Amino acid sequence: MSKEISAVEFKNVDKWFDDFQVLKDINLKVSVGEKIVICGPSGSGKSTLVRCINSLESHQSGSIKVSGTEISSKSKKDNKSLTNVGMVFQQFNLFPHLTVKENLILGPMKALGLSRKDAEERASNLLKRVKIPEQVDKFPSQLSGGQQQRVAIARALCMEPDIMLFDEPTSALDPEMIAEVLDVIIDLANEGITMIVVTHEMGFAKKAADRMIFMDEGMIVETGAPEDFFKKPKTARCKLFLDQILQH
């Protein structure tokens, strides 16, 4: 991928749910290899913004480019380039009737045309990377929440994406499981993959983010490097949010 091409670029993007405008004139460039953390109050449009990147939501106006290719606001079928975008959700979204291994090899075999042998080798390597190789033959119901989320991360990585999206990846986890998942994501961040993470875990943001984005009421209100963002927020709205969240 050329360094001149942004990994993700939003230009004047608007999105409505019926009469409610959830994204308002979003302009954002994410460089290749950059780690972005998006934070903000509930209902501010964070998850919708991330879901527009891989066409889980469609935008009504403006343009979104992924790796230099504009993604259609009309049809998900037009967005073939999106195989290079991986996503990890709040809920783990694993197939409950499949083992961990089968969850991981399904996508590479069907979408990428890998042989079963090659897909299994890739799955095995990625389960080692997320530190649960011994869970390969278990079903999701036999795993803890933290283990399931690590399987979900490995499954996304099995597609060898250039860009990883995380939509509040720890919000469904018990507190003691949050650190184990965040550690895996920090390891990924250190490997140079482009990442956009929606999270309230500010300790993680300070460690992993190249840039912070604060959203409120469908708008990007403030952006900045983590050290400036946390120590010297520019807007009263962002300062209030940080004061509230950092107290918990």
Short mmCIF file of C-alpha atoms in Angstrom, two decimals:
data_model
loop_
_atom_site.label_atom_id
_atom_site.label_comp_id
_atom_site.label_asym_id
_atom_site.label_seq_id
_atom_site.Cartn_x
_atom_site.Cartn_y
_atom_site.Cartn_z
CA MET A 1 0.00 0.00 0.00
CA SER A 2 1.40 3.41 -0.98
CA LYS A 3 2.33 5.64 1.93
CA GLU A 4 0.67 8.60 0.19
CA ILE A 5 -2.73 6.90 0.30
CA SER A 6 -4.59 7.23 3.59
CA ALA A 7 -5.76 4.01 5.19
CA VAL A 8 -9.17 5.63 5.77
CA GLU A 9 -10.48 9.02 4.68
CA PHE A 10 -13.84 10.63 5.49
CA LYS A 11 -14.87 13.76 3.59
CA ASN A 12 -17.98 15.67 4.67
CA VAL A 13 -19.78 12.46 5.69
CA ASP A 14 -23.36 12.67 6.99
CA LYS A 15 -25.55 9.82 8.19
CA TRP A 16 -29.12 9.73 9.40
CA PHE A 17 -31.24 7.11 11.13
CA ASP A 18 -34.65 8.26 9.87
CA ASP A 19 -34.92 11.88 11.09
CA PHE A 20 -31.98 11.65 13.51
CA GLN A 21 -28.61 12.76 12.17
CA VAL A 22 -26.05 10.50 13.80
CA LEU A 23 -22.96 11.72 11.89
CA LYS A 24 -22.53 15.39 11.01
CA ASP A 25 -19.97 16.53 8.43
CA ILE A 26 -17.26 14.07 9.45
CA ASN A 27 -13.79 14.81 8.08
CA LEU A 28 -11.04 12.43 9.13
CA LYS A 29 -7.84 11.01 7.67
CA VAL A 30 -6.17 7.97 9.18
CA SER A 31 -2.64 7.31 7.94
CA VAL A 32 -1.32 3.84 7.16
CA GLY A 33 -0.07 2.31 10.41
CA GLU A 34 -1.70 4.96 12.60
CA LYS A 35 -3.45 3.99 15.85
CA ILE A 36 -6.59 6.04 16.50
CA VAL A 37 -8.70 5.87 19.66
CA ILE A 38 -12.21 7.33 19.47
CA CYS A 39 -13.96 8.24 22.70
CA GLY A 40 -17.04 10.19 23.71
CA PRO A 41 -20.36 9.79 25.51
CA SER A 42 -22.95 7.16 24.55
CA GLY A 43 -24.89 8.16 21.45
CA SER A 44 -22.16 10.40 20.10
CA GLY A 45 -21.79 8.43 16.83
CA LYS A 46 -18.52 6.59 17.58
CA SER A 47 -19.70 3.08 16.72
CA THR A 48 -21.62 4.31 13.67
CA LEU A 49 -18.51 6.02 12.32
CA VAL A 50 -16.50 2.80 12.63
CA ARG A 51 -19.30 0.69 11.14
CA CYS A 52 -19.43 2.97 8.09
CA ILE A 53 -15.81 2.08 7.29
CA ASN A 54 -16.68 -1.53 6.47
CA SER A 55 -20.20 -0.90 5.15
CA LEU A 56 -22.06 -2.31 8.14
CA GLU A 57 -23.77 1.09 8.00
CA SER A 58 -24.21 3.18 4.87
CA HIS A 59 -23.67 6.94 4.76
CA GLN A 60 -26.03 9.31 2.98
CA SER A 61 -23.66 12.04 1.83
CA GLY A 62 -19.96 12.74 1.55
CA SER A 63 -17.33 10.14 0.71
CA ILE A 64 -15.41 7.43 2.55
CA LYS A 65 -12.25 5.96 1.05
CA VAL A 66 -10.55 2.81 2.34
CA SER A 67 -6.98 2.31 1.08
CA GLY A 68 -7.68 4.88 -1.64
CA THR A 69 -10.84 3.21 -2.95
CA GLU A 70 -14.15 4.95 -2.39
CA ILE A 71 -16.70 2.70 -0.75
CA SER A 72 -20.24 2.78 -2.03
CA SER A 73 -22.93 4.30 0.15
CA LYS A 74 -25.54 2.25 -1.72
CA SER A 75 -24.54 -1.41 -1.85
CA LYS A 76 -22.32 -3.56 0.31
CA LYS A 77 -21.77 -5.81 -2.71
CA ASP A 78 -19.86 -2.98 -4.43
CA ASN A 79 -17.31 -2.84 -1.63
CA LYS A 80 -15.00 -5.73 -2.49
CA SER A 81 -11.96 -3.88 -1.22
CA LEU A 82 -13.26 -4.31 2.31
CA THR A 83 -11.71 -7.77 2.68
CA ASN A 84 -8.67 -5.80 3.93
CA VAL A 85 -10.68 -4.48 6.91
CA GLY A 86 -11.06 -6.63 10.03
CA MET A 87 -13.54 -5.87 12.80
CA VAL A 88 -13.95 -6.91 16.42
CA PHE A 89 -17.30 -6.17 18.06
CA GLN A 90 -18.58 -5.63 21.60
CA GLN A 91 -20.24 -9.03 21.47
CA PHE A 92 -17.92 -11.73 20.24
CA ASN A 93 -20.13 -12.87 17.31
CA LEU A 94 -18.56 -16.32 17.18
CA PHE A 95 -20.53 -19.18 15.62
CA PRO A 96 -21.64 -21.17 18.70
CA HIS A 97 -21.96 -24.47 16.82
CA LEU A 98 -18.37 -24.35 15.52
CA THR A 99 -15.15 -25.02 17.38
CA VAL A 100 -12.57 -22.27 17.77
CA LYS A 101 -10.59 -23.72 14.86
CA GLU A 102 -13.65 -23.90 12.60
CA ASN A 103 -14.57 -20.31 13.49
CA LEU A 104 -11.11 -19.20 12.40
CA ILE A 105 -10.72 -21.16 9.16
CA LEU A 106 -14.18 -20.49 7.70
CA GLY A 107 -13.45 -16.98 6.37
CA PRO A 108 -10.02 -17.66 4.83
CA MET A 109 -11.32 -20.79 3.07
CA LYS A 110 -14.54 -19.21 1.75
CA ALA A 111 -13.47 -15.63 1.06
CA LEU A 112 -9.75 -16.02 0.33
CA GLY A 113 -9.74 -19.49 -1.20
CA LEU A 114 -7.19 -20.96 1.20
CA SER A 115 -6.88 -24.73 1.45
CA ARG A 116 -7.97 -26.28 4.75
CA LYS A 117 -4.33 -27.10 5.54
CA ASP A 118 -3.16 -23.52 5.00
CA ALA A 119 -6.16 -22.07 6.85
CA GLU A 120 -5.52 -24.39 9.82
CA GLU A 121 -1.84 -23.41 9.91
CA ARG A 122 -2.78 -19.72 9.89
CA ALA A 123 -5.37 -20.28 12.62
CA SER A 124 -2.85 -22.16 14.77
CA ASN A 125 -0.28 -19.36 14.47
CA LEU A 126 -2.84 -16.70 15.35
CA LEU A 127 -4.13 -18.57 18.39
CA LYS A 128 -0.53 -18.62 19.63
CA ARG A 129 -0.34 -14.88 18.95
CA VAL A 130 -3.41 -14.18 21.11
CA LYS A 131 -2.07 -16.63 23.73
CA ILE A 132 -4.77 -19.33 23.67
CA PRO A 133 -3.46 -22.12 21.38
CA GLU A 134 -4.77 -24.77 23.79
CA GLN A 135 -8.41 -23.70 23.15
CA VAL A 136 -8.37 -24.71 19.48
CA ASP A 137 -10.88 -27.59 19.74
CA LYS A 138 -13.28 -26.02 22.24
CA PHE A 139 -16.63 -24.44 21.48
CA PRO A 140 -17.27 -20.76 22.35
CA SER A 141 -19.56 -21.72 25.25
CA GLN A 142 -16.62 -23.47 26.92
CA LEU A 143 -14.52 -20.28 26.97
CA SER A 144 -14.46 -17.24 29.22
CA GLY A 145 -15.51 -13.88 27.78
CA GLY A 146 -11.91 -12.77 27.54
CA GLN A 147 -10.95 -15.94 25.70
CA GLN A 148 -13.90 -15.56 23.31
CA GLN A 149 -12.87 -12.00 22.50
CA ARG A 150 -9.30 -13.14 21.84
CA VAL A 151 -10.70 -15.79 19.45
CA ALA A 152 -12.69 -13.01 17.75
CA ILE A 153 -9.48 -10.98 17.32
CA ALA A 154 -7.67 -14.02 15.90
CA ARG A 155 -10.58 -14.67 13.53
CA ALA A 156 -10.38 -11.11 12.19
CA LEU A 157 -6.60 -11.43 11.77
CA CYS A 158 -7.04 -14.69 9.83
CA MET A 159 -8.22 -12.55 6.91
CA GLU A 160 -4.85 -10.72 6.98
CA PRO A 161 -6.42 -7.25 7.11
CA ASP A 162 -4.48 -4.02 6.61
CA ILE A 163 -6.88 -2.17 8.91
CA MET A 164 -8.40 -3.37 12.21
CA LEU A 165 -11.53 -1.82 13.69
CA PHE A 166 -12.48 -2.41 17.33
CA ASP A 167 -15.92 -1.33 18.54
CA GLU A 168 -15.74 -1.21 22.35
CA PRO A 169 -14.00 -4.61 22.44
CA THR A 170 -13.98 -4.85 26.26
CA SER A 171 -17.42 -3.46 27.13
CA ALA A 172 -19.03 -6.92 27.44
CA LEU A 173 -16.26 -8.32 29.63
CA ASP A 174 -15.93 -8.74 33.36
CA PRO A 175 -13.32 -6.34 34.81
CA GLU A 176 -10.70 -9.03 35.40
CA MET A 177 -10.86 -10.08 31.73
CA ILE A 178 -10.41 -6.59 30.29
CA ALA A 179 -6.64 -6.44 30.79
CA GLU A 180 -5.98 -9.72 28.96
CA VAL A 181 -7.82 -8.50 25.85
CA LEU A 182 -6.25 -5.03 25.96
CA ASP A 183 -2.79 -6.62 26.23
CA VAL A 184 -3.44 -8.51 22.98
CA ILE A 185 -4.59 -5.31 21.25
CA ILE A 186 -1.52 -3.41 22.51
CA ASP A 187 0.69 -6.19 21.07
CA LEU A 188 -1.05 -5.73 17.73
CA ALA A 189 -0.60 -1.96 17.91
CA ASN A 190 3.13 -2.49 18.36
CA GLU A 191 3.24 -4.56 15.16
CA GLY A 192 2.32 -1.61 12.94
CA ILE A 193 -1.19 -2.49 11.73
CA THR A 194 -3.58 0.43 11.20
CA MET A 195 -6.08 0.46 14.06
CA ILE A 196 -9.22 2.43 14.91
CA VAL A 197 -10.48 1.63 18.39
CA VAL A 198 -13.69 2.85 20.03
CA THR A 199 -13.16 2.50 23.78
CA HIS A 200 -13.58 4.09 27.20
CA GLU A 201 -10.38 2.44 28.45
CA MET A 202 -8.25 5.55 28.78
CA GLY A 203 -5.25 3.73 30.22
CA PHE A 204 -5.13 1.68 27.03
CA ALA A 205 -5.53 4.84 24.94
CA LYS A 206 -2.54 6.47 26.63
CA LYS A 207 -0.41 3.39 25.87
CA ALA A 208 -1.51 2.56 22.35
CA ALA A 209 -2.92 5.63 20.57
CA ASP A 210 -1.04 7.87 18.17
CA ARG A 211 -4.04 10.18 18.11
CA MET A 212 -7.20 10.68 20.17
CA ILE A 213 -10.57 11.67 18.72
CA PHE A 214 -13.38 12.96 20.92
CA MET A 215 -16.91 12.81 19.49
CA ASP A 216 -20.12 14.36 20.77
CA GLU A 217 -23.56 14.66 19.17
CA GLY A 218 -22.39 13.17 15.86
CA MET A 219 -19.41 15.50 15.44
CA ILE A 220 -15.66 15.27 15.87
CA VAL A 221 -15.19 17.89 18.58
CA GLU A 222 -11.49 17.51 19.31
CA THR A 223 -8.43 15.59 18.12
CA GLY A 224 -4.90 15.49 19.44
CA ALA A 225 -1.90 13.50 20.52
CA PRO A 226 -2.63 11.58 23.75
CA GLU A 227 -0.30 13.65 25.93
CA ASP A 228 -1.99 16.92 24.88
CA PHE A 229 -5.47 15.43 24.81
CA PHE A 230 -5.36 14.21 28.40
CA LYS A 231 -3.34 17.04 29.94
CA LYS A 232 -4.69 20.05 28.00
CA PRO A 233 -8.09 19.37 26.40
CA LYS A 234 -9.02 22.30 24.16
CA THR A 235 -12.79 22.27 24.67
CA ALA A 236 -14.91 22.46 27.80
CA ARG A 237 -17.00 19.52 26.55
CA CYS A 238 -13.96 17.26 26.21
CA LYS A 239 -12.60 18.37 29.61
CA LEU A 240 -15.92 17.51 31.29
CA PHE A 241 -15.98 14.08 29.63
CA LEU A 242 -12.41 13.31 30.70
CA ASP A 243 -13.03 14.54 34.25
CA GLN A 244 -16.02 12.18 34.50
CA ILE A 245 -14.43 9.12 32.92
CA LEU A 246 -11.04 9.38 34.62
CA GLN A 247 -12.69 9.45 38.04
CA HIS A 248 -13.99 5.89 37.54
#
